[in-house]
Amino acid sequence: MTTTVDTPNVASAIETVESHLHPTPSWDLEDHAVPTGREEIWRFTPVKKFKRLFDADAEATSLDWAFDVPEGVTVTEISAEQARELAVEAPVDRVAAVAGARSGHRMHIQIPADGDYAEPIVFTATGSGGLARDHFILSVGANARATVIIRFEGSALFAEKSDFIIRDGAQLNLVTVQDWSDDTVHGGQRTVSVGRNAHVKTVTASLGGAAVRLQENMRYDGPGGELESYGLYFVDGEQHVQHRLFVDHNEPHTKSNVDYRGALQGKGAHAVWIGDVLIRKAAEGIDTYESNKNLLLTEGCQADSVPNLEIETGEIAGAGHSSSTGRFDELQLFYLRSRGIPEQEARRLVVHGFFWDIIRRIGVEEVQNKMLERVERELETLEAVKAKA
């Protein structure tokens, strides 16, 4: 199949944001210096763990991608030039810039206009050790409806650049699961463009790896677009998981709802959530809310949570944010124990309830069950550690 690349790059139509929170996108590697950790966008990151991902000269392969797409959906190998033409935006950090410039694999996944896919379209990307880079683009045609699941598994040092283009009137349920082996380091940038009157739901689950750092950018390509962005993460001792969100309300009468939740256990467990919402002058009548909640299950954990709103117009329907980090809700535990439930079981129920509000939004029963199983495994690990103490 011949791939067309005449899609307009929507980034060119959006004014530059002059802020230390928003680095200028660029495909030029020289515009992205190797981080020292003192930069604003890197100050929460253990940069030494990501050192290999900064090296543009290091030889790299790609992950092993497996998929079986339904009729009408195409997956096409594309060139670096085609990937740049199709991309929503250029890289905004060093890892994404290296992935874009030195990717071992570039592909374009296309869901046709008016396509209606009831069954999930599943992609599994597996690492076999070593350094890997991929740049992939998902295009969803106008008025199409689909659920896409992308699973990351195995072991790798992985740099990602990905773009998701959802056309006018389309509906996409996008689920990404970072279920890596404990030695994996994964960094990258994901950018979502929401078309006019389109509805996009993203669910991001980070459950493994030594270090995961994802820059997740969302913007609109017309008024009336709606975005739901949910996330969950479970961070064990010495793990680092970081989600950096930027929701750019660059069009009027758009909506966004962000809700990320994480649980941490073990000495050295570190979670970072940066949530930034920009409401531009032209974005009148928008409605947005972002929330992050962190549950500390043991001593020695650290959760950094930084919500931020930048508002350039007062003509909005609503805007707000919230953030909380703490231990178990004692009132919930008291209520459950007063009903005869043992303390240990009560704590398990609280954690399940904490995550269920996110898991239920996945909308795919098989994936929901696996997420619940993973939460249960983490709780069993916690109980085993406490039993030995």
XYZ file of C-alpha atoms in Angstrom:
389
model
C 0.000 0.000 0.000
C 1.242 3.509 -0.820
C 1.340 5.839 2.172
C 0.306 9.441 1.634
C 2.110 12.095 3.616
C 0.181 15.248 2.730
C -1.375 15.477 6.190
C -0.834 18.990 7.563
C 1.399 19.172 10.599
C -0.944 20.784 13.137
C 1.992 21.974 15.235
C 2.745 24.644 12.642
C -0.663 26.241 13.228
C -0.180 26.618 16.989
C 1.557 29.613 18.490
C 4.803 29.006 20.320
C 4.533 28.860 24.103
C 7.231 30.922 25.786
C 7.654 29.053 29.053
C 10.310 26.992 30.811
C 7.605 24.337 31.188
C 7.268 23.950 27.411
C 10.523 23.408 25.501
C 10.402 24.418 21.851
C 9.748 21.318 19.709
C 12.521 20.528 17.246
C 13.679 17.612 15.108
C 17.274 18.860 15.332
C 19.269 16.881 17.872
C 21.493 19.874 18.547
C 18.470 21.706 19.950
C 18.197 19.094 22.703
C 21.301 19.103 24.845
C 22.121 16.095 26.993
C 20.322 16.787 30.311
C 22.265 17.394 33.489
C 19.260 17.065 35.810
C 19.254 20.777 36.653
C 16.838 21.685 33.874
C 13.231 22.320 34.906
C 11.853 19.432 32.844
C 14.519 17.021 34.141
C 14.897 18.023 37.783
C 12.705 15.171 39.063
C 14.439 12.579 36.860
C 17.369 10.301 37.807
C 19.203 11.227 34.593
C 21.958 8.642 35.128
C 19.417 5.871 34.589
C 18.484 7.360 31.203
C 22.060 8.015 30.059
C 22.017 5.362 27.318
C 18.834 6.836 25.843
C 20.563 10.216 25.375
C 23.309 8.731 23.190
C 22.380 9.303 19.546
C 25.471 7.466 18.278
C 24.795 4.194 20.093
C 23.613 1.357 17.858
C 20.006 0.358 18.459
C 17.385 -1.980 17.087
C 13.624 -1.865 17.553
C 11.181 -3.739 19.738
C 9.577 -6.870 18.325
C 6.076 -5.797 17.277
C 3.284 -8.376 17.007
C -0.243 -7.640 15.813
C -3.171 -9.057 13.867
C -5.209 -6.143 12.560
C -8.776 -6.441 11.244
C -9.780 -5.767 7.660
C -9.432 -2.129 6.702
C -6.730 -1.330 9.248
C -3.257 -1.041 7.715
C 0.242 -0.990 9.164
C 2.868 0.502 6.847
C 6.623 0.889 7.197
C 7.536 4.523 6.563
C 10.689 6.585 6.153
C 12.058 9.159 8.580
C 10.869 11.940 6.253
C 7.352 10.523 6.101
C 7.263 10.131 9.885
C 8.173 13.783 10.327
C 5.501 14.897 7.889
C 2.821 12.849 9.623
C 3.825 13.633 13.215
C 1.648 15.898 15.336
C 4.686 17.702 16.707
C 8.470 17.552 16.820
C 10.331 16.156 19.860
C 10.379 18.262 23.020
C 13.168 16.455 24.877
C 16.422 14.617 24.207
C 15.044 11.080 24.415
C 12.253 11.734 21.917
C 14.650 13.591 19.610
C 17.032 10.628 19.550
C 14.118 8.259 18.954
C 12.904 10.404 16.070
C 16.304 10.789 14.470
C 17.775 7.342 15.078
C 14.750 5.061 15.272
C 15.280 1.476 14.262
C 11.673 1.189 13.149
C 8.996 3.581 11.904
C 5.429 2.593 11.159
C 2.092 4.183 10.377
C -1.059 2.513 11.721
C -4.177 3.682 9.872
C -7.792 3.161 10.909
C -10.047 4.162 7.998
C -12.681 6.879 8.083
C -16.123 5.653 9.202
C -14.615 2.344 10.360
C -16.411 0.814 13.343
C -14.402 -1.815 15.239
C -16.116 -3.438 18.194
C -13.178 -5.701 19.101
C -9.942 -4.190 20.454
C -7.031 -3.826 18.042
C -4.023 -5.113 19.978
C -0.312 -4.427 19.456
C 2.366 -6.073 21.589
C 5.903 -4.654 21.587
C 8.498 -6.900 23.234
C 12.054 -6.071 24.185
C 14.773 -8.714 24.117
C 17.443 -6.752 25.952
C 19.675 -4.000 24.637
C 18.938 -0.593 23.202
C 15.809 -0.041 21.072
C 14.134 2.951 19.448
C 10.759 3.226 17.705
C 8.680 5.969 16.121
C 5.101 5.007 15.392
C 2.061 6.980 14.303
C -1.608 6.060 14.703
C -4.135 7.819 12.466
C -7.865 7.396 13.131
C -10.067 8.495 10.238
C -13.027 10.834 10.541
C -16.072 9.382 12.330
C -14.287 6.079 13.010
C -14.717 4.179 16.283
C -12.045 1.898 17.740
C -10.248 0.618 20.820
C -6.481 0.246 20.471
C -4.342 -1.533 23.058
C -0.538 -1.258 23.019
C 1.378 -3.505 25.411
C 5.075 -3.093 26.185
C 6.758 -6.203 27.587
C 10.143 -7.819 28.058
C 13.447 -6.101 28.773
C 14.916 -3.100 26.970
C 16.492 0.316 27.071
C 13.739 1.909 25.020
C 13.333 5.374 23.490
C 9.887 6.159 22.059
C 8.409 8.837 19.806
C 4.728 8.325 19.041
C 1.918 10.419 17.589
C -1.838 9.804 17.679
C -4.006 11.693 15.196
C -7.763 11.457 15.766
C -9.780 13.046 12.978
C -13.067 14.951 13.193
C -15.939 13.091 14.834
C -13.858 9.991 15.596
C -13.953 8.068 18.879
C -10.795 6.368 20.153
C -10.209 4.370 23.330
C -6.412 4.115 23.628
C -4.906 1.840 26.284
C -1.135 1.602 26.767
C 0.376 -0.796 29.289
C 4.032 -0.558 30.343
C 4.419 -4.044 31.844
C 8.204 -4.216 31.616
C 10.742 -6.449 33.304
C 12.400 -4.956 36.358
C 15.580 -3.922 34.511
C 13.920 -1.886 31.743
C 14.429 1.837 31.186
C 11.738 3.479 29.026
C 11.611 7.120 28.030
C 9.677 8.915 25.353
C 7.111 11.368 24.093
C 3.498 10.722 23.105
C 1.412 13.388 21.423
C -2.339 13.219 20.851
C -4.259 15.470 18.450
C -8.044 15.551 19.019
C -10.111 16.539 15.985
C -13.244 18.637 15.803
C -16.043 17.009 17.856
C -13.858 13.930 18.366
C -13.777 12.004 21.646
C -10.554 10.447 22.892
C -10.021 8.382 26.019
C -6.495 7.371 26.991
C -5.583 4.975 29.790
C -1.882 4.684 30.635
C -0.755 1.941 33.036
C 2.879 1.825 34.200
C 3.476 -1.323 36.218
C 7.076 -2.377 35.653
C 10.566 -1.293 34.730
C 13.480 0.192 36.647
C 12.696 3.657 35.301
C 9.851 4.972 33.132
C 9.517 8.588 32.014
C 6.731 9.540 29.605
C 6.009 12.998 28.227
C 2.310 12.929 27.258
C 1.098 15.922 25.238
C -2.495 16.509 24.160
C -3.933 19.208 21.908
C -6.956 19.923 19.734
C -7.363 20.237 15.990
C -10.765 21.902 16.078
C -13.500 23.021 18.499
C -15.751 20.544 20.275
C -13.085 17.931 20.972
C -13.240 15.973 24.231
C -10.350 14.265 26.018
C -10.395 11.854 28.944
C -6.917 10.936 30.164
C -6.542 8.342 32.918
C -3.482 6.688 34.388
C -2.413 4.225 37.028
C 0.993 3.195 38.293
C 2.374 0.881 40.949
C 5.920 1.717 42.057
C 8.095 -0.690 44.033
C 11.357 -0.118 45.912
C 14.073 1.659 43.860
C 11.726 2.092 40.880
C 11.169 5.471 39.258
C 7.944 6.195 37.343
C 7.260 9.627 35.889
C 4.294 10.875 33.889
C 4.449 14.407 32.502
C 1.174 15.652 31.000
C 0.590 18.777 28.960
C -2.998 19.450 27.863
C -3.038 22.339 25.413
C -6.503 23.886 25.065
C -5.737 25.687 21.828
C -9.312 25.545 20.462
C -12.608 26.886 21.876
C -15.354 24.732 23.400
C -13.057 21.798 24.124
C -13.036 19.587 27.211
C -10.481 17.583 29.173
C -10.577 15.434 32.280
C -7.324 14.030 33.687
C -7.138 11.533 36.571
C -3.899 9.681 37.419
C -3.486 7.470 40.488
C -0.501 5.621 41.885
C 0.513 3.434 44.805
C 4.049 3.185 46.122
C 5.753 0.633 48.335
C 9.343 -0.076 49.349
C 12.372 2.048 50.124
C 13.419 4.237 47.219
C 10.128 3.979 45.308
C 9.688 7.303 43.510
C 6.711 8.519 41.486
C 6.496 11.833 39.671
C 3.382 13.339 38.117
C 3.525 16.696 36.369
C 0.161 17.892 35.098
C 0.065 21.132 33.133
C -3.024 22.579 31.433
C -2.704 25.612 29.179
C -5.838 27.570 28.250
C -5.012 29.873 25.364
C -6.657 33.205 24.555
C -8.643 31.607 21.730
C -9.898 28.742 23.894
C -13.110 30.311 25.129
C -15.807 28.098 26.634
C -13.483 25.243 27.543
C -13.917 22.951 30.542
C -10.986 21.184 32.185
C -10.068 19.383 35.389
C -6.961 17.425 36.384
C -6.351 15.246 39.410
C -3.514 13.160 40.806
C -3.694 10.879 43.843
C -0.844 8.918 45.413
C -1.179 6.209 48.049
C 1.935 5.494 50.152
C 1.808 1.911 51.376
C 5.131 1.802 53.267
C 7.847 4.036 54.678
C 10.648 5.220 52.406
C 8.519 6.173 49.379
C 8.423 9.538 47.644
C 5.716 10.975 45.401
C 6.139 14.331 43.692
C 2.901 15.750 42.314
C 2.802 19.108 40.526
C -0.522 20.239 38.981
C -0.443 23.511 37.088
C -2.960 25.723 35.273
C -1.987 28.468 32.826
C -5.025 30.556 31.903
C -4.923 33.249 29.221
C -8.671 33.941 28.986
C -11.414 34.387 31.557
C -14.150 33.212 29.207
C -14.157 29.569 30.301
C -16.783 27.111 31.516
C -14.577 25.652 34.213
C -10.979 24.892 35.218
C -9.539 23.195 38.262
C -7.000 20.776 39.631
C -6.265 18.720 42.717
C -3.454 16.631 44.130
C -3.176 14.398 47.180
C -0.494 12.154 48.624
C -0.908 10.148 51.806
C -1.463 6.870 53.547
C -4.634 4.844 53.909
C -7.830 6.738 54.626
C -8.354 5.921 58.306
C -12.097 6.575 58.038
C -12.427 4.001 55.288
C -10.425 1.475 57.319
C -12.505 2.191 60.420
C -15.738 1.709 58.498
C -14.628 -1.633 57.055
C -13.241 -2.937 60.352
C -16.426 -1.882 62.151
C -18.232 -4.276 59.770
C -16.112 -7.180 60.997
C -13.518 -7.125 58.180
C -9.954 -7.866 59.397
C -7.458 -5.031 59.074
C -5.333 -6.725 56.399
C -8.344 -7.454 54.204
C -9.678 -3.949 54.806
C -6.431 -2.474 53.488
C -6.639 -4.653 50.384
C -10.180 -3.469 49.719
C -9.137 0.160 50.051
C -6.321 -0.280 47.506
C -8.597 -2.130 45.075
C -11.180 0.638 45.369
C -8.474 3.280 44.871
C -7.482 1.763 41.510
C -10.857 0.449 40.373
C -12.153 3.896 39.495
C -9.396 4.056 36.844
C -9.386 0.394 35.798
C -13.123 0.352 35.092
C -12.624 3.095 32.503
C -10.463 0.837 30.323
C -13.611 -0.651 28.865
C -11.981 -3.972 27.921
C -12.825 -6.738 30.381
C -9.752 -8.846 29.666
C -7.396 -5.927 30.299
C -9.346 -4.818 33.359
C -9.034 -8.291 34.883
C -5.293 -8.360 34.215
C -4.885 -4.978 35.878
C -6.766 -6.183 38.944
C -4.604 -9.322 39.022
C -1.490 -7.159 38.875
C -2.691 -5.022 41.773
C -3.358 -8.203 43.743
C 0.170 -9.481 43.033
C 1.668 -6.227 44.263
C -0.347 -6.435 47.472
C 0.778 -10.030 48.008
C 4.388 -8.898 47.631
C 3.810 -6.153 50.192
C 2.280 -8.590 52.677
C 5.150 -11.029 52.215
C 7.695 -8.301 52.970
C 5.774 -7.239 56.073
C 5.580 -10.832 57.266
C 9.378 -11.133 57.155
C 9.899 -7.841 58.979
